[in-house]
CSV table of C-alpha atoms and ligand atoms in Angstrom, one decimal:
chain,number,residue,atom,x,y,z
A,494,MET,CA,28.0,-39.8,16.5
A,495,ASN,CA,24.3,-40.1,16.3
A,496,PHE,CA,23.9,-40.4,20.1
A,497,LEU,CA,25.1,-36.8,20.2
A,498,LEU,CA,22.3,-35.6,17.9
A,499,PRO,CA,20.2,-34.2,20.8
A,500,PHE,CA,23.0,-31.7,21.4
A,501,PRO,CA,22.8,-29.7,18.1
A,502,PHE,CA,19.0,-30.0,18.3
A,503,LEU,CA,19.0,-28.4,21.8
A,504,ALA,CA,21.7,-25.9,20.9
A,505,GLY,CA,19.5,-24.8,17.9
A,506,LEU,CA,16.5,-24.5,20.1
A,507,ALA,CA,18.4,-22.4,22.6
A,508,ALA,CA,19.8,-20.2,19.8
A,509,ALA,CA,16.3,-19.7,18.4
A,510,GLY,CA,14.9,-18.8,21.8
A,511,LEU,CA,17.6,-16.2,22.2
A,512,VAL,CA,17.1,-14.7,18.7
A,513,ASN,CA,13.3,-14.6,19.2
A,514,TYR,CA,13.7,-13.0,22.6
A,515,LEU,CA,16.2,-10.3,21.5
A,516,ALA,CA,14.2,-9.5,18.4
A,517,ASP,CA,11.2,-9.0,20.6
A,518,VAL,CA,12.7,-6.8,23.3
A,519,LEU,CA,15.7,-4.9,21.8
A,520,PRO,CA,13.9,-2.7,19.2
A,521,HIS,CA,11.5,-1.5,21.9
A,522,SER,CA,13.5,-1.1,25.0
A,523,LEU,CA,17.2,-1.5,24.1
A,524,ARG,CA,17.4,-3.4,27.4
A,525,LEU,CA,16.9,-7.0,28.4
A,526,THR,CA,13.4,-6.6,29.8
A,527,ARG,CA,10.5,-9.0,30.0
A,528,PRO,CA,8.9,-9.5,26.5
A,529,VAL,CA,5.4,-7.9,26.1
A,530,CYS,CA,2.3,-8.8,24.0
A,531,ALA,CA,2.6,-7.6,20.4
A,532,ASN,CA,-0.9,-6.2,20.4
A,533,PRO,CA,-0.4,-2.4,20.6
A,534,HIS,CA,-3.6,-2.0,22.7
A,535,CYS,CA,-2.4,-4.6,25.2
A,536,ARG,CA,1.4,-4.6,25.8
A,537,GLN,CA,1.0,-6.8,28.9
A,538,PRO,CA,4.3,-8.5,29.9
A,539,PHE,CA,4.4,-12.3,29.3
A,540,ALA,CA,5.2,-14.8,32.1
A,541,TRP,CA,8.5,-16.4,31.1
A,542,GLY,CA,6.9,-19.9,30.9
A,543,ASP,CA,4.1,-18.7,28.6
A,544,TYR,CA,6.6,-16.8,26.5
A,545,LEU,CA,9.0,-19.7,26.0
A,546,LEU,CA,6.2,-22.1,25.2
A,547,LEU,CA,4.8,-19.7,22.5
A,548,ARG,CA,1.4,-19.5,24.4
A,549,ARG,CA,-1.0,-16.8,23.4
A,550,CYS,CA,-1.3,-13.6,25.6
A,551,ARG,CA,-3.3,-14.3,28.7
A,552,ALA,CA,-4.6,-10.7,28.9
A,553,CYS,CA,-6.0,-10.2,25.3
A,554,GLY,CA,-5.8,-13.7,23.8
A,555,GLN,CA,-3.7,-12.6,20.9
A,556,ARG,CA,-1.7,-15.5,19.2
A,557,ARG,CA,2.0,-15.3,18.7
A,558,GLY,CA,2.9,-14.6,15.1
A,559,PRO,CA,4.4,-17.3,12.8
A,560,ARG,CA,7.8,-15.7,13.1
A,561,ALA,CA,8.7,-17.4,16.4
A,562,LEU,CA,8.1,-20.8,14.8
A,563,LEU,CA,9.9,-19.9,11.6
A,564,VAL,CA,13.0,-18.9,13.6
A,565,ILE,CA,12.9,-22.1,15.6
A,566,PHE,CA,12.7,-24.2,12.4
A,567,LEU,CA,15.5,-22.2,10.8
A,568,LEU,CA,17.9,-22.3,13.7
A,569,VAL,CA,17.4,-25.9,14.5
A,570,SER,CA,17.8,-26.9,10.8
A,571,VAL,CA,21.0,-24.8,10.5
A,572,SER,CA,22.4,-26.2,13.8
A,573,LEU,CA,21.9,-29.8,12.6
A,574,TYR,CA,23.5,-28.9,9.2
A,575,LEU,CA,26.5,-27.2,10.8
A,576,TRP,CA,26.9,-30.2,13.1
A,577,PHE,CA,27.5,-32.4,10.1
A,578,GLU,CA,29.1,-29.8,7.8
A,579,PRO,CA,30.9,-27.4,10.0
A,580,PRO,CA,32.2,-24.4,8.1
A,581,SER,CA,36.0,-24.7,7.6
A,582,ARG,CA,38.1,-22.8,10.1
A,583,LEU,CA,35.1,-21.6,12.0
A,584,GLY,CA,33.7,-24.9,13.3
A,585,TYR,CA,30.3,-25.7,14.7
A,586,GLY,CA,30.1,-23.5,17.8
A,587,ALA,CA,31.4,-20.3,16.3
A,588,GLY,CA,29.4,-21.0,13.1
A,589,LEU,CA,26.1,-21.3,15.0
A,590,LEU,CA,26.8,-18.2,17.1
A,591,LEU,CA,27.6,-16.2,14.0
A,592,PHE,CA,24.5,-17.5,12.1
A,593,ALA,CA,22.3,-16.6,15.1
A,594,TYR,CA,23.7,-13.1,15.2
A,595,LEU,CA,23.2,-12.6,11.5
A,596,SER,CA,19.6,-13.9,11.7
A,597,LEU,CA,18.9,-11.5,14.5
A,598,VAL,CA,20.2,-8.5,12.6
A,599,ALA,CA,18.3,-9.5,9.5
A,600,LEU,CA,15.1,-10.1,11.5
A,601,ILE,CA,15.1,-6.7,13.2
A,602,ASP,CA,15.9,-5.0,9.9
A,603,LEU,CA,12.9,-6.8,8.2
A,604,GLU,CA,10.5,-6.1,11.1
A,605,HIS,CA,11.5,-2.6,12.1
A,606,ARG,CA,13.9,-1.4,9.3
A,607,LEU,CA,16.4,-0.8,12.0
A,608,ILE,CA,20.0,-1.8,12.4
A,609,LEU,CA,20.6,-1.2,16.2
A,610,ARG,CA,23.8,0.5,17.1
A,611,GLY,CA,24.4,-1.5,20.3
A,612,LEU,CA,23.9,-4.7,18.4
A,613,SER,CA,26.3,-3.6,15.7
A,614,LEU,CA,29.0,-2.9,18.2
A,615,ALA,CA,28.7,-6.4,19.6
A,616,GLY,CA,28.8,-7.6,16.0
A,617,LEU,CA,32.0,-5.7,15.3
A,618,VAL,CA,33.8,-7.9,17.9
A,619,LEU,CA,32.1,-11.1,16.8
A,620,CYS,CA,32.7,-10.5,13.0
A,621,ALA,CA,36.3,-9.3,13.5
A,622,ALA,CA,37.1,-12.5,15.4
A,623,ALA,CA,35.3,-14.7,12.8
A,624,GLY,CA,37.0,-12.9,9.9
A,625,TRP,CA,40.4,-13.3,11.5
A,626,LEU,CA,39.7,-17.1,11.9
A,627,LEU,CA,38.4,-17.3,8.3
A,628,HIS,CA,41.0,-15.4,6.4
A,629,GLY,CA,43.6,-13.7,8.6
A,630,TRP,CA,43.8,-10.1,9.9
A,631,GLN,CA,45.0,-8.3,6.8
A,632,SER,CA,42.2,-9.5,4.6
A,633,THR,CA,39.7,-8.8,7.5
A,634,LEU,CA,40.9,-5.2,7.9
A,635,LEU,CA,40.9,-4.5,4.2
A,636,GLY,CA,37.5,-6.1,3.9
A,637,PHE,CA,36.2,-3.9,6.7
A,638,LEU,CA,37.5,-0.7,5.0
A,639,ALA,CA,36.1,-1.8,1.6
A,640,GLY,CA,32.7,-2.7,3.0
A,641,PHE,CA,32.5,0.6,4.8
A,642,GLY,CA,33.6,2.6,1.8
A,643,ILE,CA,31.4,0.9,-0.8
A,644,MET,CA,28.3,1.2,1.4
A,645,LEU,CA,29.1,4.9,2.3
A,646,ILE,CA,29.1,5.7,-1.5
A,647,PHE,CA,25.8,3.9,-1.9
A,648,TYR,CA,24.4,5.7,1.2
A,649,LEU,CA,25.4,9.2,-0.2
A,650,LEU,CA,23.9,8.3,-3.6
A,651,GLY,CA,20.8,7.1,-1.9
A,652,LEU,CA,20.5,10.3,0.1
A,653,LEU,CA,20.7,12.3,-3.1
A,654,PHE,CA,18.1,10.2,-4.8
A,655,THR,CA,15.8,10.5,-1.8
A,656,ARG,CA,16.1,14.2,-1.7
A,657,LEU,CA,15.4,14.5,-5.4
A,658,ARG,CA,12.3,12.2,-5.2
A,659,ALA,CA,11.0,14.0,-2.1
A,660,ARG,CA,11.2,17.3,-3.9
A,661,ARG,CA,9.4,15.9,-6.9
A,662,LEU,CA,6.6,14.4,-4.7
A,663,GLY,CA,6.5,17.6,-2.6
A,664,GLN,CA,7.5,15.8,0.7
A,665,ASP,CA,9.7,17.1,3.4
A,666,PRO,CA,13.1,15.5,2.6
A,667,LYS,CA,13.7,14.9,6.3
A,668,GLU,CA,10.6,12.7,6.5
A,669,ALA,CA,11.2,10.7,3.3
A,670,GLU,CA,12.0,7.1,3.7
A,671,GLU,CA,15.6,6.2,2.7
A,672,ALA,CA,16.5,3.1,0.6
A,673,PHE,CA,19.9,3.1,2.3
A,674,GLY,CA,20.1,3.9,6.0
A,675,SER,CA,23.2,4.8,7.9
A,676,GLY,CA,22.8,1.4,9.5
A,677,ASP,CA,23.5,-0.2,6.1
A,678,VAL,CA,26.9,1.4,6.2
A,679,THR,CA,27.6,-0.2,9.5
A,680,LEU,CA,26.3,-3.5,8.1
A,681,GLY,CA,28.6,-3.2,5.1
A,682,SER,CA,31.5,-2.8,7.5
A,683,LEU,CA,30.5,-5.9,9.5
A,684,LEU,CA,30.1,-8.0,6.3
A,685,GLY,CA,33.5,-6.7,5.1
A,686,LEU,CA,35.1,-8.1,8.3
A,687,LEU,CA,33.3,-11.4,7.7
A,688,LEU,CA,34.0,-11.9,4.0
A,689,GLY,CA,37.4,-10.1,3.9
A,690,TRP,CA,39.2,-8.6,1.0
A,691,PRO,CA,38.6,-9.2,-2.0
A,692,LEU,CA,35.5,-11.3,-1.4
A,693,ILE,CA,33.5,-8.4,0.0
A,694,TRP,CA,33.2,-6.9,-3.5
A,695,GLY,CA,31.5,-10.0,-4.8
A,696,GLY,CA,29.4,-10.3,-1.7
A,697,LEU,CA,27.9,-6.9,-1.9
A,698,LEU,CA,27.4,-7.1,-5.7
A,699,LEU,CA,25.7,-10.5,-5.5
A,700,GLY,CA,23.8,-9.3,-2.4
A,701,LEU,CA,22.5,-6.3,-4.4
A,702,LEU,CA,21.4,-8.7,-7.3
A,703,LEU,CA,19.7,-11.0,-4.8
A,704,TYR,CA,17.9,-8.0,-3.3
A,705,GLY,CA,16.8,-6.9,-6.8
A,706,ALA,CA,15.5,-10.4,-7.6
A,707,LEU,CA,13.7,-10.7,-4.2
A,708,SER,CA,12.1,-7.3,-4.6
A,709,LEU,CA,11.0,-8.2,-8.1
A,710,LEU,CA,9.4,-11.4,-6.9
A,711,ILE,CA,7.6,-9.6,-4.1
A,712,ILE,CA,6.3,-6.9,-6.5
A,713,LEU,CA,5.2,-9.6,-9.0
A,714,GLY,CA,3.5,-11.4,-6.1
A,715,LEU,CA,1.7,-8.2,-5.1
A,716,VAL,CA,0.6,-7.5,-8.7
A,717,PHE,CA,-0.6,-11.1,-8.9
A,718,LEU,CA,-2.6,-10.7,-5.7
A,719,ARG,CA,-3.8,-7.3,-7.0
A,720,ARG,CA,-2.5,-5.6,-3.9
A,721,TYR,CA,-0.1,-3.5,-5.9
A,722,GLN,CA,-1.0,0.2,-5.7
A,723,GLN,CA,0.6,3.4,-6.6
A,724,HIS,CA,2.1,3.8,-3.2
A,725,ALA,CA,4.4,0.8,-3.8
A,726,TRP,CA,6.6,3.1,-5.7
A,727,THR,CA,7.3,5.0,-2.6
A,728,MET,CA,7.8,1.9,-0.5
A,729,PHE,CA,11.2,0.3,-0.1
A,730,LEU,CA,12.2,-3.1,1.2
A,731,PRO,CA,15.2,-3.0,3.6
A,732,LEU,CA,18.4,-3.9,1.8
A,733,GLY,CA,20.2,-5.4,4.8
A,734,PRO,CA,18.6,-8.9,4.7
A,735,GLY,CA,19.7,-9.3,1.0
A,736,PHE,CA,23.3,-8.6,1.9
A,737,ILE,CA,23.1,-10.8,5.0
A,738,LEU,CA,21.6,-13.7,3.1
A,739,MET,CA,24.3,-13.5,0.4
A,740,THR,CA,27.0,-13.5,3.1
A,741,VAL,CA,25.5,-16.5,4.8
A,742,LEU,CA,25.4,-18.4,1.5
A,743,MET,CA,29.1,-17.5,0.8
A,744,ILE,CA,30.3,-18.5,4.3
A,745,TYR,CA,28.1,-21.6,4.9
A,746,PHE,CA,27.4,-22.9,1.4
A,747,PRO,CA,30.5,-21.9,-0.7
A,748,ALA,CA,30.1,-24.9,-3.0
A,749,LEU,CA,26.6,-23.7,-3.9
A,750,ILE,CA,27.8,-20.2,-4.9
A,751,ALA,CA,30.8,-21.6,-6.8
A,752,ALA,CA,28.4,-23.9,-8.7
A,753,LEU,CA,26.1,-21.0,-9.6
A,754,LEU,CA,28.8,-18.6,-10.8
A,755,PRO,CA,30.0,-18.8,-14.4
A,756,LYS,CA,33.5,-20.4,-14.6
B,1177,ZN,ZN1,-2.1,-9.2,24.9
């Protein structure tokens, strides 16, 4: 099988290129345009060759950030892993496609705090098909309803909290940043399709714990670096990536989750 190894390597590279490209263009244009330089004073479009080879911008000389390389490293590693350990019932191809999609949603949420509606619609089809393969249509449908319902309750509670806090700080409630966006409700529905009923409960609960743990680590890191200031209290990390990471762990590394949970 080793003579086939270039295949998952190249497939991982192609998936990484696609994720990088879509994460660069979709939040700005919502269309498949030519990627532009990230420098806000430059915004010159890249030549395709320069873009794909991660060259710096020819107009202003700005380097490409570390994200493009990180995405390549992640997708190629996961592609090789899935080649040898394909997730049961999903298989290598669907597994890689789903992973690339989830990385893209998490990346855009991290970089822009956005869960794009068009991308979610495409995800609805993808996640419904994957859920059906993973655990049948009944569990998928119930998971979808539960994911939507749980996140909707969180969203409404978050809205209430944001309003109260904005009033205390004397801000306009319409301009206050929300811990939970409406995009998170969409995301909950997508992950409900993927994890199915009743696993979605555990997924969202563990995702919330993971989010809490990651936030705490980041805050401790900021305190350690003495960058923590009062405004950190008004700053939220997006929740989506925590939930997505937990879903990925549950689908692709079920043995790891089972080993970590108390029996
Ligand atoms: Zn530039």
